[in-house]
GROMACS .gro file of C-alpha atoms in nm:
model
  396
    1UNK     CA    1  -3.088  -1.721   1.708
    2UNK     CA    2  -2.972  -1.742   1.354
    3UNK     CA    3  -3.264  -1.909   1.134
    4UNK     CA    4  -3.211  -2.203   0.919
    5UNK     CA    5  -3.237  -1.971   0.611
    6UNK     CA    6  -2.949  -1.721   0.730
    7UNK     CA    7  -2.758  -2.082   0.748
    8UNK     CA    8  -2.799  -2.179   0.423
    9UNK     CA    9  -2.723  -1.874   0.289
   10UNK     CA   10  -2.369  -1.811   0.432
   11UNK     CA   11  -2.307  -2.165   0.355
   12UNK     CA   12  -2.379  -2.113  -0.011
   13UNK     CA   13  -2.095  -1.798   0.092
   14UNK     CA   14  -1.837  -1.995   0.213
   15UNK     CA   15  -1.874  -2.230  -0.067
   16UNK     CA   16  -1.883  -1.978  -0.370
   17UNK     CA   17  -1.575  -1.794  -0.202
   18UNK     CA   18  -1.282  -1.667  -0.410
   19UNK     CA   19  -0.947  -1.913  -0.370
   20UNK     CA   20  -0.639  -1.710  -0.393
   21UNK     CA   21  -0.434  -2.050  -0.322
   22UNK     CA   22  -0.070  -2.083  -0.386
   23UNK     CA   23  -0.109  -2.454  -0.394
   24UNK     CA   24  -0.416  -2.721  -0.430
   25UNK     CA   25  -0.488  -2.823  -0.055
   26UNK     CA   26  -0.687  -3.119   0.078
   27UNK     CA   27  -0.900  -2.905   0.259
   28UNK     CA   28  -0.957  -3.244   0.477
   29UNK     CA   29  -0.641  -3.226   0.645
   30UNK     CA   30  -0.600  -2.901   0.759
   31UNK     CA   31  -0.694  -2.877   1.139
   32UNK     CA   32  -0.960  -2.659   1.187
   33UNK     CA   33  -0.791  -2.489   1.468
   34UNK     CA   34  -0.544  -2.317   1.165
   35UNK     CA   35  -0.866  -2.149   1.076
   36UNK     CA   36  -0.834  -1.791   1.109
   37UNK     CA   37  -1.022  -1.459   0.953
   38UNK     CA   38  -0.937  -1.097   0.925
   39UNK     CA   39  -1.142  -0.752   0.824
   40UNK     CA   40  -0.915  -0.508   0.629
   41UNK     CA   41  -0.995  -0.128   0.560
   42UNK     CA   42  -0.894   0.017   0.265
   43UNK     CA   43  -0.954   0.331   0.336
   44UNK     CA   44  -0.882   0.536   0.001
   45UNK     CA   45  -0.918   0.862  -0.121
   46UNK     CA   46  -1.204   0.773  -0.305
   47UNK     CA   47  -1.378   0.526  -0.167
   48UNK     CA   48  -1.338   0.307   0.165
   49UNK     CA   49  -1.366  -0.082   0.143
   50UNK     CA   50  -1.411  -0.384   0.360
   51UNK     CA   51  -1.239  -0.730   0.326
   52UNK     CA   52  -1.338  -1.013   0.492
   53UNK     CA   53  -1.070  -1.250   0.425
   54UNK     CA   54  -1.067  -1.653   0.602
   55UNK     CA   55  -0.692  -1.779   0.535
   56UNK     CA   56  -0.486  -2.100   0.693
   57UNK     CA   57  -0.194  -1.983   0.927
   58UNK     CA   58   0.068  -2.294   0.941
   59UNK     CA   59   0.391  -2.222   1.134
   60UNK     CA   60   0.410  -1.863   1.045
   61UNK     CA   61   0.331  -1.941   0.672
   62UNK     CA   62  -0.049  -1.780   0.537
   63UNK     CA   63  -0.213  -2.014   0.272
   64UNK     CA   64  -0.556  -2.068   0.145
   65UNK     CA   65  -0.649  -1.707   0.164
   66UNK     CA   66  -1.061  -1.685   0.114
   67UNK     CA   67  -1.231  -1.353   0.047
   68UNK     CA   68  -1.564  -1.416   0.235
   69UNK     CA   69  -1.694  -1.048   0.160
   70UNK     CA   70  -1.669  -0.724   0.071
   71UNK     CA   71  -1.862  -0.399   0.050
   72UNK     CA   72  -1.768  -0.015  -0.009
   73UNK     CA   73  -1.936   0.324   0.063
   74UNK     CA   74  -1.774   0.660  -0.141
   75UNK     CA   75  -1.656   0.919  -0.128
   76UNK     CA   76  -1.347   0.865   0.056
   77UNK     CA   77  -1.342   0.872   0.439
   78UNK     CA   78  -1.073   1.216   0.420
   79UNK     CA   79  -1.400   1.358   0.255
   80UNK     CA   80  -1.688   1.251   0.489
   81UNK     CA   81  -1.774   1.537   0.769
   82UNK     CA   82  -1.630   1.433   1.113
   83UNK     CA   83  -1.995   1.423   1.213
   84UNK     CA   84  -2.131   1.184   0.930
   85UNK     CA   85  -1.853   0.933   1.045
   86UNK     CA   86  -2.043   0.696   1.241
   87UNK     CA   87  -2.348   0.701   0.992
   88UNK     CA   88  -2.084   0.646   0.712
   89UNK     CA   89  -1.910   0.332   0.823
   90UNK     CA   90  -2.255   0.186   0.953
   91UNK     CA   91  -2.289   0.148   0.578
   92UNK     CA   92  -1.997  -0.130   0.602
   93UNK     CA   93  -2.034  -0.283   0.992
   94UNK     CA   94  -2.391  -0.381   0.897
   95UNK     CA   95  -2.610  -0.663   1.094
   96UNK     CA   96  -2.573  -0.912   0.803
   97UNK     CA   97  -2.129  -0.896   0.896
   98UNK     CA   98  -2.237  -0.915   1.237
   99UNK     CA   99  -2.409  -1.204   1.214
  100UNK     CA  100  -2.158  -1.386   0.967
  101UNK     CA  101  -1.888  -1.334   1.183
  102UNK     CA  102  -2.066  -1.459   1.514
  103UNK     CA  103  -2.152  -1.791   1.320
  104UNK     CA  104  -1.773  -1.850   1.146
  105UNK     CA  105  -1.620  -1.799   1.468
  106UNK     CA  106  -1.843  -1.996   1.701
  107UNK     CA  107  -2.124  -1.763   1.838
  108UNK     CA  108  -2.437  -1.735   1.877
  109UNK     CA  109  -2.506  -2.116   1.910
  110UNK     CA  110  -2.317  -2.247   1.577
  111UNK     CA  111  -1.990  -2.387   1.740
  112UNK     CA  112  -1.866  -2.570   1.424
  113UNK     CA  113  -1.502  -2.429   1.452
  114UNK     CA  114  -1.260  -2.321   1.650
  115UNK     CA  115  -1.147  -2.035   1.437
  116UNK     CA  116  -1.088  -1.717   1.554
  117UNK     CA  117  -1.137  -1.336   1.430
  118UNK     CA  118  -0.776  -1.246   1.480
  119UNK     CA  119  -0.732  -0.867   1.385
  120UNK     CA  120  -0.950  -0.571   1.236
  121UNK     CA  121  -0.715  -0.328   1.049
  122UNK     CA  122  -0.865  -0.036   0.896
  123UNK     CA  123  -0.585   0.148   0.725
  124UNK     CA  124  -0.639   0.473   0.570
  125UNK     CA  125  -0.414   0.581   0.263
  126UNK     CA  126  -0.308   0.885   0.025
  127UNK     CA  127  -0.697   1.082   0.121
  128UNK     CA  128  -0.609   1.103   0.449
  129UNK     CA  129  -0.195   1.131   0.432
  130UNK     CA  130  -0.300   1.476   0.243
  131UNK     CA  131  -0.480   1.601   0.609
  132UNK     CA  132  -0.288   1.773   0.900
  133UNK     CA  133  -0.141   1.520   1.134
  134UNK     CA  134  -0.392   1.603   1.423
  135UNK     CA  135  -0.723   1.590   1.199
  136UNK     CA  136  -0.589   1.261   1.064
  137UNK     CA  137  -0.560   1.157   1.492
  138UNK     CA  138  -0.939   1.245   1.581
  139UNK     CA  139  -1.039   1.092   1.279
  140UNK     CA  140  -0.859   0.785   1.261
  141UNK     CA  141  -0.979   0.781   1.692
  142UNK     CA  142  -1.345   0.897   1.595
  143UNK     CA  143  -1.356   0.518   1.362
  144UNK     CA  144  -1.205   0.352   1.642
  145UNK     CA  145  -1.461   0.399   1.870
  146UNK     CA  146  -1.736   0.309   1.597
  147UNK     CA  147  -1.592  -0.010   1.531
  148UNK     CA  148  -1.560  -0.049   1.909
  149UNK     CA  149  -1.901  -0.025   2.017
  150UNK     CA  150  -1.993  -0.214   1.653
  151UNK     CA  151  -1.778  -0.504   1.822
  152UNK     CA  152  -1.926  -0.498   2.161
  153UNK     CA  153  -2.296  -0.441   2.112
  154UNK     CA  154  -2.258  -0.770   1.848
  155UNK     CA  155  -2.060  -0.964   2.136
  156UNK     CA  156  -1.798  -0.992   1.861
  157UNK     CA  157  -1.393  -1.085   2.044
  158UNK     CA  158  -1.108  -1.011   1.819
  159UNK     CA  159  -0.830  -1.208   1.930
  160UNK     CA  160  -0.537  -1.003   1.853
  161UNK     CA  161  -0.587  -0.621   1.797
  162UNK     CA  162  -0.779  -0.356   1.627
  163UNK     CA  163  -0.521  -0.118   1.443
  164UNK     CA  164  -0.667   0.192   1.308
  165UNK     CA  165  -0.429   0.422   1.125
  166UNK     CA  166  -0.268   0.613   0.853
  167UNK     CA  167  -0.029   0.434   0.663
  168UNK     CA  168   0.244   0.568   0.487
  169UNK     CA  169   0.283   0.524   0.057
  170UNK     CA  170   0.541   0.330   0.100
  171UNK     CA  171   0.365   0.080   0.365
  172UNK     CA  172   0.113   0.068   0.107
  173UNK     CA  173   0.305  -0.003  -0.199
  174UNK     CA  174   0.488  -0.266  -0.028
  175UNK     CA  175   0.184  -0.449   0.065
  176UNK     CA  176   0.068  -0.392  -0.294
  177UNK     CA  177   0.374  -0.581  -0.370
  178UNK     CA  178   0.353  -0.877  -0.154
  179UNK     CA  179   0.015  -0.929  -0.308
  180UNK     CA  180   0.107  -0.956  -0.653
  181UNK     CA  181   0.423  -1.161  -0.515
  182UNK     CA  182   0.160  -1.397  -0.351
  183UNK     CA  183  -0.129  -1.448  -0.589
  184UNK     CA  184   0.146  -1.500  -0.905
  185UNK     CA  185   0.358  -1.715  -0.731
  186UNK     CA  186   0.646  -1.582  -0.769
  187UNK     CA  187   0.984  -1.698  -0.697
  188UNK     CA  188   1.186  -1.624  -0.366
  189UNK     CA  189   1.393  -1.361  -0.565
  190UNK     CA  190   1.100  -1.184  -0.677
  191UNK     CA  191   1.254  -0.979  -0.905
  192UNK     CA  192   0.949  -0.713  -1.015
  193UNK     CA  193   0.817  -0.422  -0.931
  194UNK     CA  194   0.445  -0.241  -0.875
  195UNK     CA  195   0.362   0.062  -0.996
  196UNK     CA  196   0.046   0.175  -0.881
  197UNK     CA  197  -0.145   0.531  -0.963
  198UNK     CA  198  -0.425   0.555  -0.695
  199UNK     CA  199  -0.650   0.861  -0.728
  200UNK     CA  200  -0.447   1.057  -0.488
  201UNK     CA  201  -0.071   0.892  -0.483
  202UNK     CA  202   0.139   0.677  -0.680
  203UNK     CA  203   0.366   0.372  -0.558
  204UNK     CA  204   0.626   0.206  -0.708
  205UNK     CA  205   0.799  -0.071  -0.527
  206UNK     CA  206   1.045  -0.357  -0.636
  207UNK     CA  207   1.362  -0.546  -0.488
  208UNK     CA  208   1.661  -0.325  -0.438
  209UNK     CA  209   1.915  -0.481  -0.216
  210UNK     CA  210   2.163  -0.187  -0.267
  211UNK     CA  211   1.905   0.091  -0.193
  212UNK     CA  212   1.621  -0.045  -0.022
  213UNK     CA  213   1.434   0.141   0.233
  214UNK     CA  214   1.193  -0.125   0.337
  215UNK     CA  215   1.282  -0.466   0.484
  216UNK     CA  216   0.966  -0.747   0.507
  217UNK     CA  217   0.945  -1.050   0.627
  218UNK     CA  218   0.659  -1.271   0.405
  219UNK     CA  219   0.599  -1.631   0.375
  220UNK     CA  220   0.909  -1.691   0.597
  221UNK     CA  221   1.089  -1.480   0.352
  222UNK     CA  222   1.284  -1.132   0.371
  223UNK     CA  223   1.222  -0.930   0.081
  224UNK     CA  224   1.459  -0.594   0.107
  225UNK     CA  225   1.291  -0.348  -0.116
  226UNK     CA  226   1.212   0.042  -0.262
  227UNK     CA  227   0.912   0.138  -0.168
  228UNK     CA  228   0.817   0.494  -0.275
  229UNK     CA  229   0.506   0.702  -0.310
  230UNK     CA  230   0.419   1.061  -0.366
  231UNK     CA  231   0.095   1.292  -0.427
  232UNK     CA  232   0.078   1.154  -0.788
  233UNK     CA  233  -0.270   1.048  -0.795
  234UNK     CA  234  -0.457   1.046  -1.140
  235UNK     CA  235  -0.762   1.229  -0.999
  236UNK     CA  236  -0.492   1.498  -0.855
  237UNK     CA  237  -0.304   1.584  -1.155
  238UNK     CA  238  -0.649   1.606  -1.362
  239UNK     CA  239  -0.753   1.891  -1.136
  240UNK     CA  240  -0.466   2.094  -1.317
  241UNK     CA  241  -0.458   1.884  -1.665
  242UNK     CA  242  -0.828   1.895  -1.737
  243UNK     CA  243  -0.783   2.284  -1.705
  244UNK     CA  244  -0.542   2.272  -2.013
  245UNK     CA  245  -0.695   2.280  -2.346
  246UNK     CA  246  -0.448   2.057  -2.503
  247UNK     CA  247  -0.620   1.758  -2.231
  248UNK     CA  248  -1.004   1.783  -2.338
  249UNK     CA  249  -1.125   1.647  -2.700
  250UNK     CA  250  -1.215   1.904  -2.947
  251UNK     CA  251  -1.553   2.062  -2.881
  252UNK     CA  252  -1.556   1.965  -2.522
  253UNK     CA  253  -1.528   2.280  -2.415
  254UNK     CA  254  -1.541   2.648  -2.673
  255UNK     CA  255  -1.219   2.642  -2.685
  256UNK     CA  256  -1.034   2.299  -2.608
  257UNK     CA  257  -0.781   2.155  -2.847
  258UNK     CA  258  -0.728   1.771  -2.780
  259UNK     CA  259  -0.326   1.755  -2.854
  260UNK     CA  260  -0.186   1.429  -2.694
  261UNK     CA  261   0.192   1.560  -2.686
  262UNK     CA  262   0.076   1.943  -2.572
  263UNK     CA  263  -0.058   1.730  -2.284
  264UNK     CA  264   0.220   1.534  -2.198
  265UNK     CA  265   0.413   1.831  -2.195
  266UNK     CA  266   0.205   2.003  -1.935
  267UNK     CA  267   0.191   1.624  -1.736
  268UNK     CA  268   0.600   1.630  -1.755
  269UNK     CA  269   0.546   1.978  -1.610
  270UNK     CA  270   0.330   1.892  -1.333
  271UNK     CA  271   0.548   1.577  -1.192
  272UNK     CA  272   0.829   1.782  -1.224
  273UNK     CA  273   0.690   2.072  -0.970
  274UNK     CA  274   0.588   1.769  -0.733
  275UNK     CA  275   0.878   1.562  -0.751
  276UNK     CA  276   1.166   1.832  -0.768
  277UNK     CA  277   1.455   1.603  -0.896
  278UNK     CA  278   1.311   1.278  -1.063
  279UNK     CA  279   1.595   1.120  -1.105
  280UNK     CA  280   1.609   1.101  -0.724
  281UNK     CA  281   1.304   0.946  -0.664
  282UNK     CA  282   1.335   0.596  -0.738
  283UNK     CA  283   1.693   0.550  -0.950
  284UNK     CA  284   1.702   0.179  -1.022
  285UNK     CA  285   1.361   0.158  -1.112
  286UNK     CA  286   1.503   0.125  -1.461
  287UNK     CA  287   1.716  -0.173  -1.392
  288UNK     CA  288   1.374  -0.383  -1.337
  289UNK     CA  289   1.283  -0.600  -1.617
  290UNK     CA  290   0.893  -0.673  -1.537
  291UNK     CA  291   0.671  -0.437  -1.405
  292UNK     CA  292   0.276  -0.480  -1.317
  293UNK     CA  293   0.073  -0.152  -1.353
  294UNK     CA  294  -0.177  -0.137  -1.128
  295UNK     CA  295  -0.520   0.057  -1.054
  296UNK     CA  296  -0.533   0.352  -1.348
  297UNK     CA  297  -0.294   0.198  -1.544
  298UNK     CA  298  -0.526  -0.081  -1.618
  299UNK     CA  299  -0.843   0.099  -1.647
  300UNK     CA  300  -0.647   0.320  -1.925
  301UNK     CA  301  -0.515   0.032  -2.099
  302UNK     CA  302  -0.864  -0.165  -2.068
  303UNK     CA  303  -1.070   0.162  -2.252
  304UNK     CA  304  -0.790   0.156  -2.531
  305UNK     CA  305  -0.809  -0.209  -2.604
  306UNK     CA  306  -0.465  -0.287  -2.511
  307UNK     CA  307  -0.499  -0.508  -2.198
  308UNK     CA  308  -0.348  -0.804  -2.364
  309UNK     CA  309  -0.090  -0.640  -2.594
  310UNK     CA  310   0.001  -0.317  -2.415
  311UNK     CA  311   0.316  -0.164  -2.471
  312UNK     CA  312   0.412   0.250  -2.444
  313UNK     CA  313   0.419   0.292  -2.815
  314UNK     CA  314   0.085   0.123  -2.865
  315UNK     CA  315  -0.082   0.383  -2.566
  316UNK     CA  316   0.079   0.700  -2.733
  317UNK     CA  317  -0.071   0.550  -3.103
  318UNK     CA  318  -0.425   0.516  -2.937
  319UNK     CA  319  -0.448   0.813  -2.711
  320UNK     CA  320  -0.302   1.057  -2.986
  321UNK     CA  321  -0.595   0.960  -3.224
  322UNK     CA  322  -0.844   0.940  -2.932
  323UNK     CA  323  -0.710   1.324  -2.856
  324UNK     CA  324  -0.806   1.411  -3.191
  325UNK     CA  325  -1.187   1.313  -3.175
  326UNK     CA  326  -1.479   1.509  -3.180
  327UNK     CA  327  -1.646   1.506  -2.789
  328UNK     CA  328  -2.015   1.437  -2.896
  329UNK     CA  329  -1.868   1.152  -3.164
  330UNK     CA  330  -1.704   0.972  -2.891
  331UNK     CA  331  -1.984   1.021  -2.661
  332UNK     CA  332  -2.213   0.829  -2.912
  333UNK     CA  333  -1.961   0.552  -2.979
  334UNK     CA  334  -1.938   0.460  -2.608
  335UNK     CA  335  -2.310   0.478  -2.508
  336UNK     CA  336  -2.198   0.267  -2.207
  337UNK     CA  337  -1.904   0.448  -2.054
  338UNK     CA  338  -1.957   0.732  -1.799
  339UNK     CA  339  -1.928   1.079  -1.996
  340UNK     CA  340  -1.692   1.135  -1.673
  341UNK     CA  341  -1.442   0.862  -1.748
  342UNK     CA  342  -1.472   0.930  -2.184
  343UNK     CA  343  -1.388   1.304  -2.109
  344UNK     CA  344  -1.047   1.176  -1.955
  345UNK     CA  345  -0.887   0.959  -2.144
  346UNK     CA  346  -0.670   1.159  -2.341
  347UNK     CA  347  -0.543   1.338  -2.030
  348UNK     CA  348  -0.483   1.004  -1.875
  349UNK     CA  349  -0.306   0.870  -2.127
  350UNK     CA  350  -0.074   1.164  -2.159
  351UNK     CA  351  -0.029   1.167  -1.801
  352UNK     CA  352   0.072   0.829  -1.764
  353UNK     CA  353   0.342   0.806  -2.069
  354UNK     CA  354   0.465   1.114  -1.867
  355UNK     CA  355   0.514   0.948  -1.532
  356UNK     CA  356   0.657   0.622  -1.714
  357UNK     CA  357   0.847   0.681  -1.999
  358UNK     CA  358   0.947   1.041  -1.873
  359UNK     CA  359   1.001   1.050  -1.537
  360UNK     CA  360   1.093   0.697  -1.445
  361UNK     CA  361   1.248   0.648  -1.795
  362UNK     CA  362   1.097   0.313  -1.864
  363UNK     CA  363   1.048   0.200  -2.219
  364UNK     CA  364   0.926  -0.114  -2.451
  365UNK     CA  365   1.221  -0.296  -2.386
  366UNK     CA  366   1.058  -0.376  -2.037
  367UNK     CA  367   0.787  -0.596  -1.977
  368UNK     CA  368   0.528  -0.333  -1.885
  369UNK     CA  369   0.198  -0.576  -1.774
  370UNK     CA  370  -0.150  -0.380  -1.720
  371UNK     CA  371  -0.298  -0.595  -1.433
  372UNK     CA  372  -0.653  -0.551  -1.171
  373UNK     CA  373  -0.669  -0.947  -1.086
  374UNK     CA  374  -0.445  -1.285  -1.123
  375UNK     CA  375  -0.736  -1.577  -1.220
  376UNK     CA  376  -1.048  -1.336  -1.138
  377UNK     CA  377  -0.866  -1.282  -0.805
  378UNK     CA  378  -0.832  -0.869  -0.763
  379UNK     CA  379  -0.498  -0.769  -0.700
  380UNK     CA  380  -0.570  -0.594  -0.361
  381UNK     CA  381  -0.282  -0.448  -0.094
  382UNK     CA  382  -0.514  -0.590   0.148
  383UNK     CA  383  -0.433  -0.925   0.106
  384UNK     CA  384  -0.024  -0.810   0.171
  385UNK     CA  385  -0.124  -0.695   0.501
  386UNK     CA  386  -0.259  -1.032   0.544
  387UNK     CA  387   0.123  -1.248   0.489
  388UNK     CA  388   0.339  -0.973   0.643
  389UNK     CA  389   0.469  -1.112   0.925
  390UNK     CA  390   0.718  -0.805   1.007
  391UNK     CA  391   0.739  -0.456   0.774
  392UNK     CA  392   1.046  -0.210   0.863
  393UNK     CA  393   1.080   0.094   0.707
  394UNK     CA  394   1.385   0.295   0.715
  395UNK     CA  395   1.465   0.678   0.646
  396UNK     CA  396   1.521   0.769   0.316
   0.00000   0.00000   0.00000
């Protein structure tokens, strides 16, 4: 029986939700039967988070999309013994979501609504793409039976499906994309692209009718697009940059050097070994006029002061002095920055003027926007997999 406390509290919830609205809607006249809610995994490679989004579903067409809750448990779920599995994602299918859901949905006594939890997706991403195919299997079947037994000892129906699985880069920057599409409003042509640098991968995706390899229907759109990802991941390449002298600020270690263009170098060197022929990878990327840089890219920009006036030559002007700095005087400037994130600034930096400006060969004459959220609203793929209504992927 849920207490008149627990009530009040998830009323004060529902009220204090984020809006991620396209357009202002008398919430009066919408029926209450269009009231649906969905949990999406984001499973990354560093972390694993749950969404609990409410949205409106009117002839095909997703609107008023709510984020109710969300919670996360690190490291990533690729790095969590088989074993500790269960005990690990207890940390997100807690009592408290339990209860929540059994009172939105009509449970438990509280029949308010008619609104339905319609799927659970938990999708894992670049963490678990790096596994063998058959570890990815038992653990992608292990979480399905956790979430399960998490549904049937709570009495909790799901209407449509749970979908547990690995999705590809390119399902993931595409989803990335129709988020940023949705929550800017953009307009049917939505001519922009994503590029995204995760821990582990790195998407870029924008419209390309002449050499798309992903077709979407959103919002009673189709959006033909090039979707593309490889093992690009910040926290991958500084495995081998960090190792370079010309990466760490003087005195960080005996004998590193702190040269921003030494860096790049070795960053130019280390796509180039990944990606083979660069040119190949994504060759009209250039032809796109506004990009939003996602995940590291903002975090990068944010530390350097440049999240409202970023531009290529303004990141190579900070990160080649920041290179140059002393370890223990930049420690005691930034008192309030983990020592972890100070020590890699300069490589990050280097690293990401190398994927940009030399690999995809972007410059200053392109709108190049550092973004994490649109009106405090985070810029999340999860909310993609929310308005796809139909995702095709062809061969390259």
């Amino acid at each position: 029986m849920i207490n008149k406390i627990f009530i009040t509290m998830l009323s004060l919830i529902l009220l204090s939700s984020k809006c991620f609205s396209q357009s202002e809607v008398d919430n009066t006249t919408i029926q209450e039967n269009n009231t649906h809610y969905r949990i999406v995994f984001d499973a990354g490679s560093s972390k694993t988070k749950l969404y609990l989004y409410k949205y409106q579903l009117n002839q095909e067409k997703v609107e008023q999309i709510q984020l109710l809750s969300e919670s996360k448990v690190t490291p990533g779920l690729a790095s969590t013994a088989y074993s500790d599995i269960p005990t690990y994602l207890d940390t997100l299918l807690t009592p408290e979501l339990a209860e929540t859901i059994q009172a939105i949905t009509g449970h438990d006594h509280f029949k308010f609504t008619q609104a339905s939890l319609d799927n659970i997706q938990f999708y894992s991403t670049a963490g678990m793409r790096q596994l063998p195919i058959d570890e990815q299997f038992s653990i992608n079947k292990l979480v399905g039976q956790v979430i399960t037994m998490w549904l049937k000892n709570n009495n909790i129906q799901v209407i449509d499906k749970l979908d547990v699985r690995t999705i590809s880069g390119e399902e993931e920057g595409t989803y990335a994309w129709l988020a940023a599409h949705y929550l800017q409003q953009k307009s049917a042509n939505g001519s922009f692209g994503i590029i995204e640098l995760g821990g582990a991968s790195a998407q870029l995706t924008y419209i390309d009718s002449n050499l798309a390899n992903v077709v979407v229907k959103s919002e009673n759109q189709q959006f033909y697009l090039t979707s593309k990802s490889a093992f690009l991941g910040q926290d991958l390449a500084s495995v081998t940059l960090m190792a370079k002298d010309a990466c760490n600020l003087p005195s960080y270690t005996e004998t590193s050097s702190g040269d921003y263009f030494i860096c790049r170098e070795y960053a130019k060197q280390y796509i180039d070994s990944i990606l083979q022929n660069s040119l190949l990878f994504a060759p009209n990327a250039i032809n796109i006029y506004d990009y939003n840089l996602l995940s590291n890219f903002y975090y990068t920009a944010d530390f350097f002061g440049l999240s409202s006036n970023y531009s290529l030559n303004n990141l190579q002007v900070e990160a080649e002095a920041y290179c140059t700095q002393d370890w223990k005087t930049v420690k005691e400037m930034n008192p309030n920055t983990s020592e972890a994130y100070l020590s890699k600034y300069c490589m990050s930096a280097a690293y990401q003027a190398a994927l940009l400006v030399d690999t995809l060969q972007l410059s200053d004459t392109q709108n190049l926007v550092p973004i994490d959220s649109i009106a405090t609203n985070e810029i999340s793929w999860s909310i993609g997999v929310i308005i796809t209504q139909r995702y095709l992927q062809f061969a390259d």
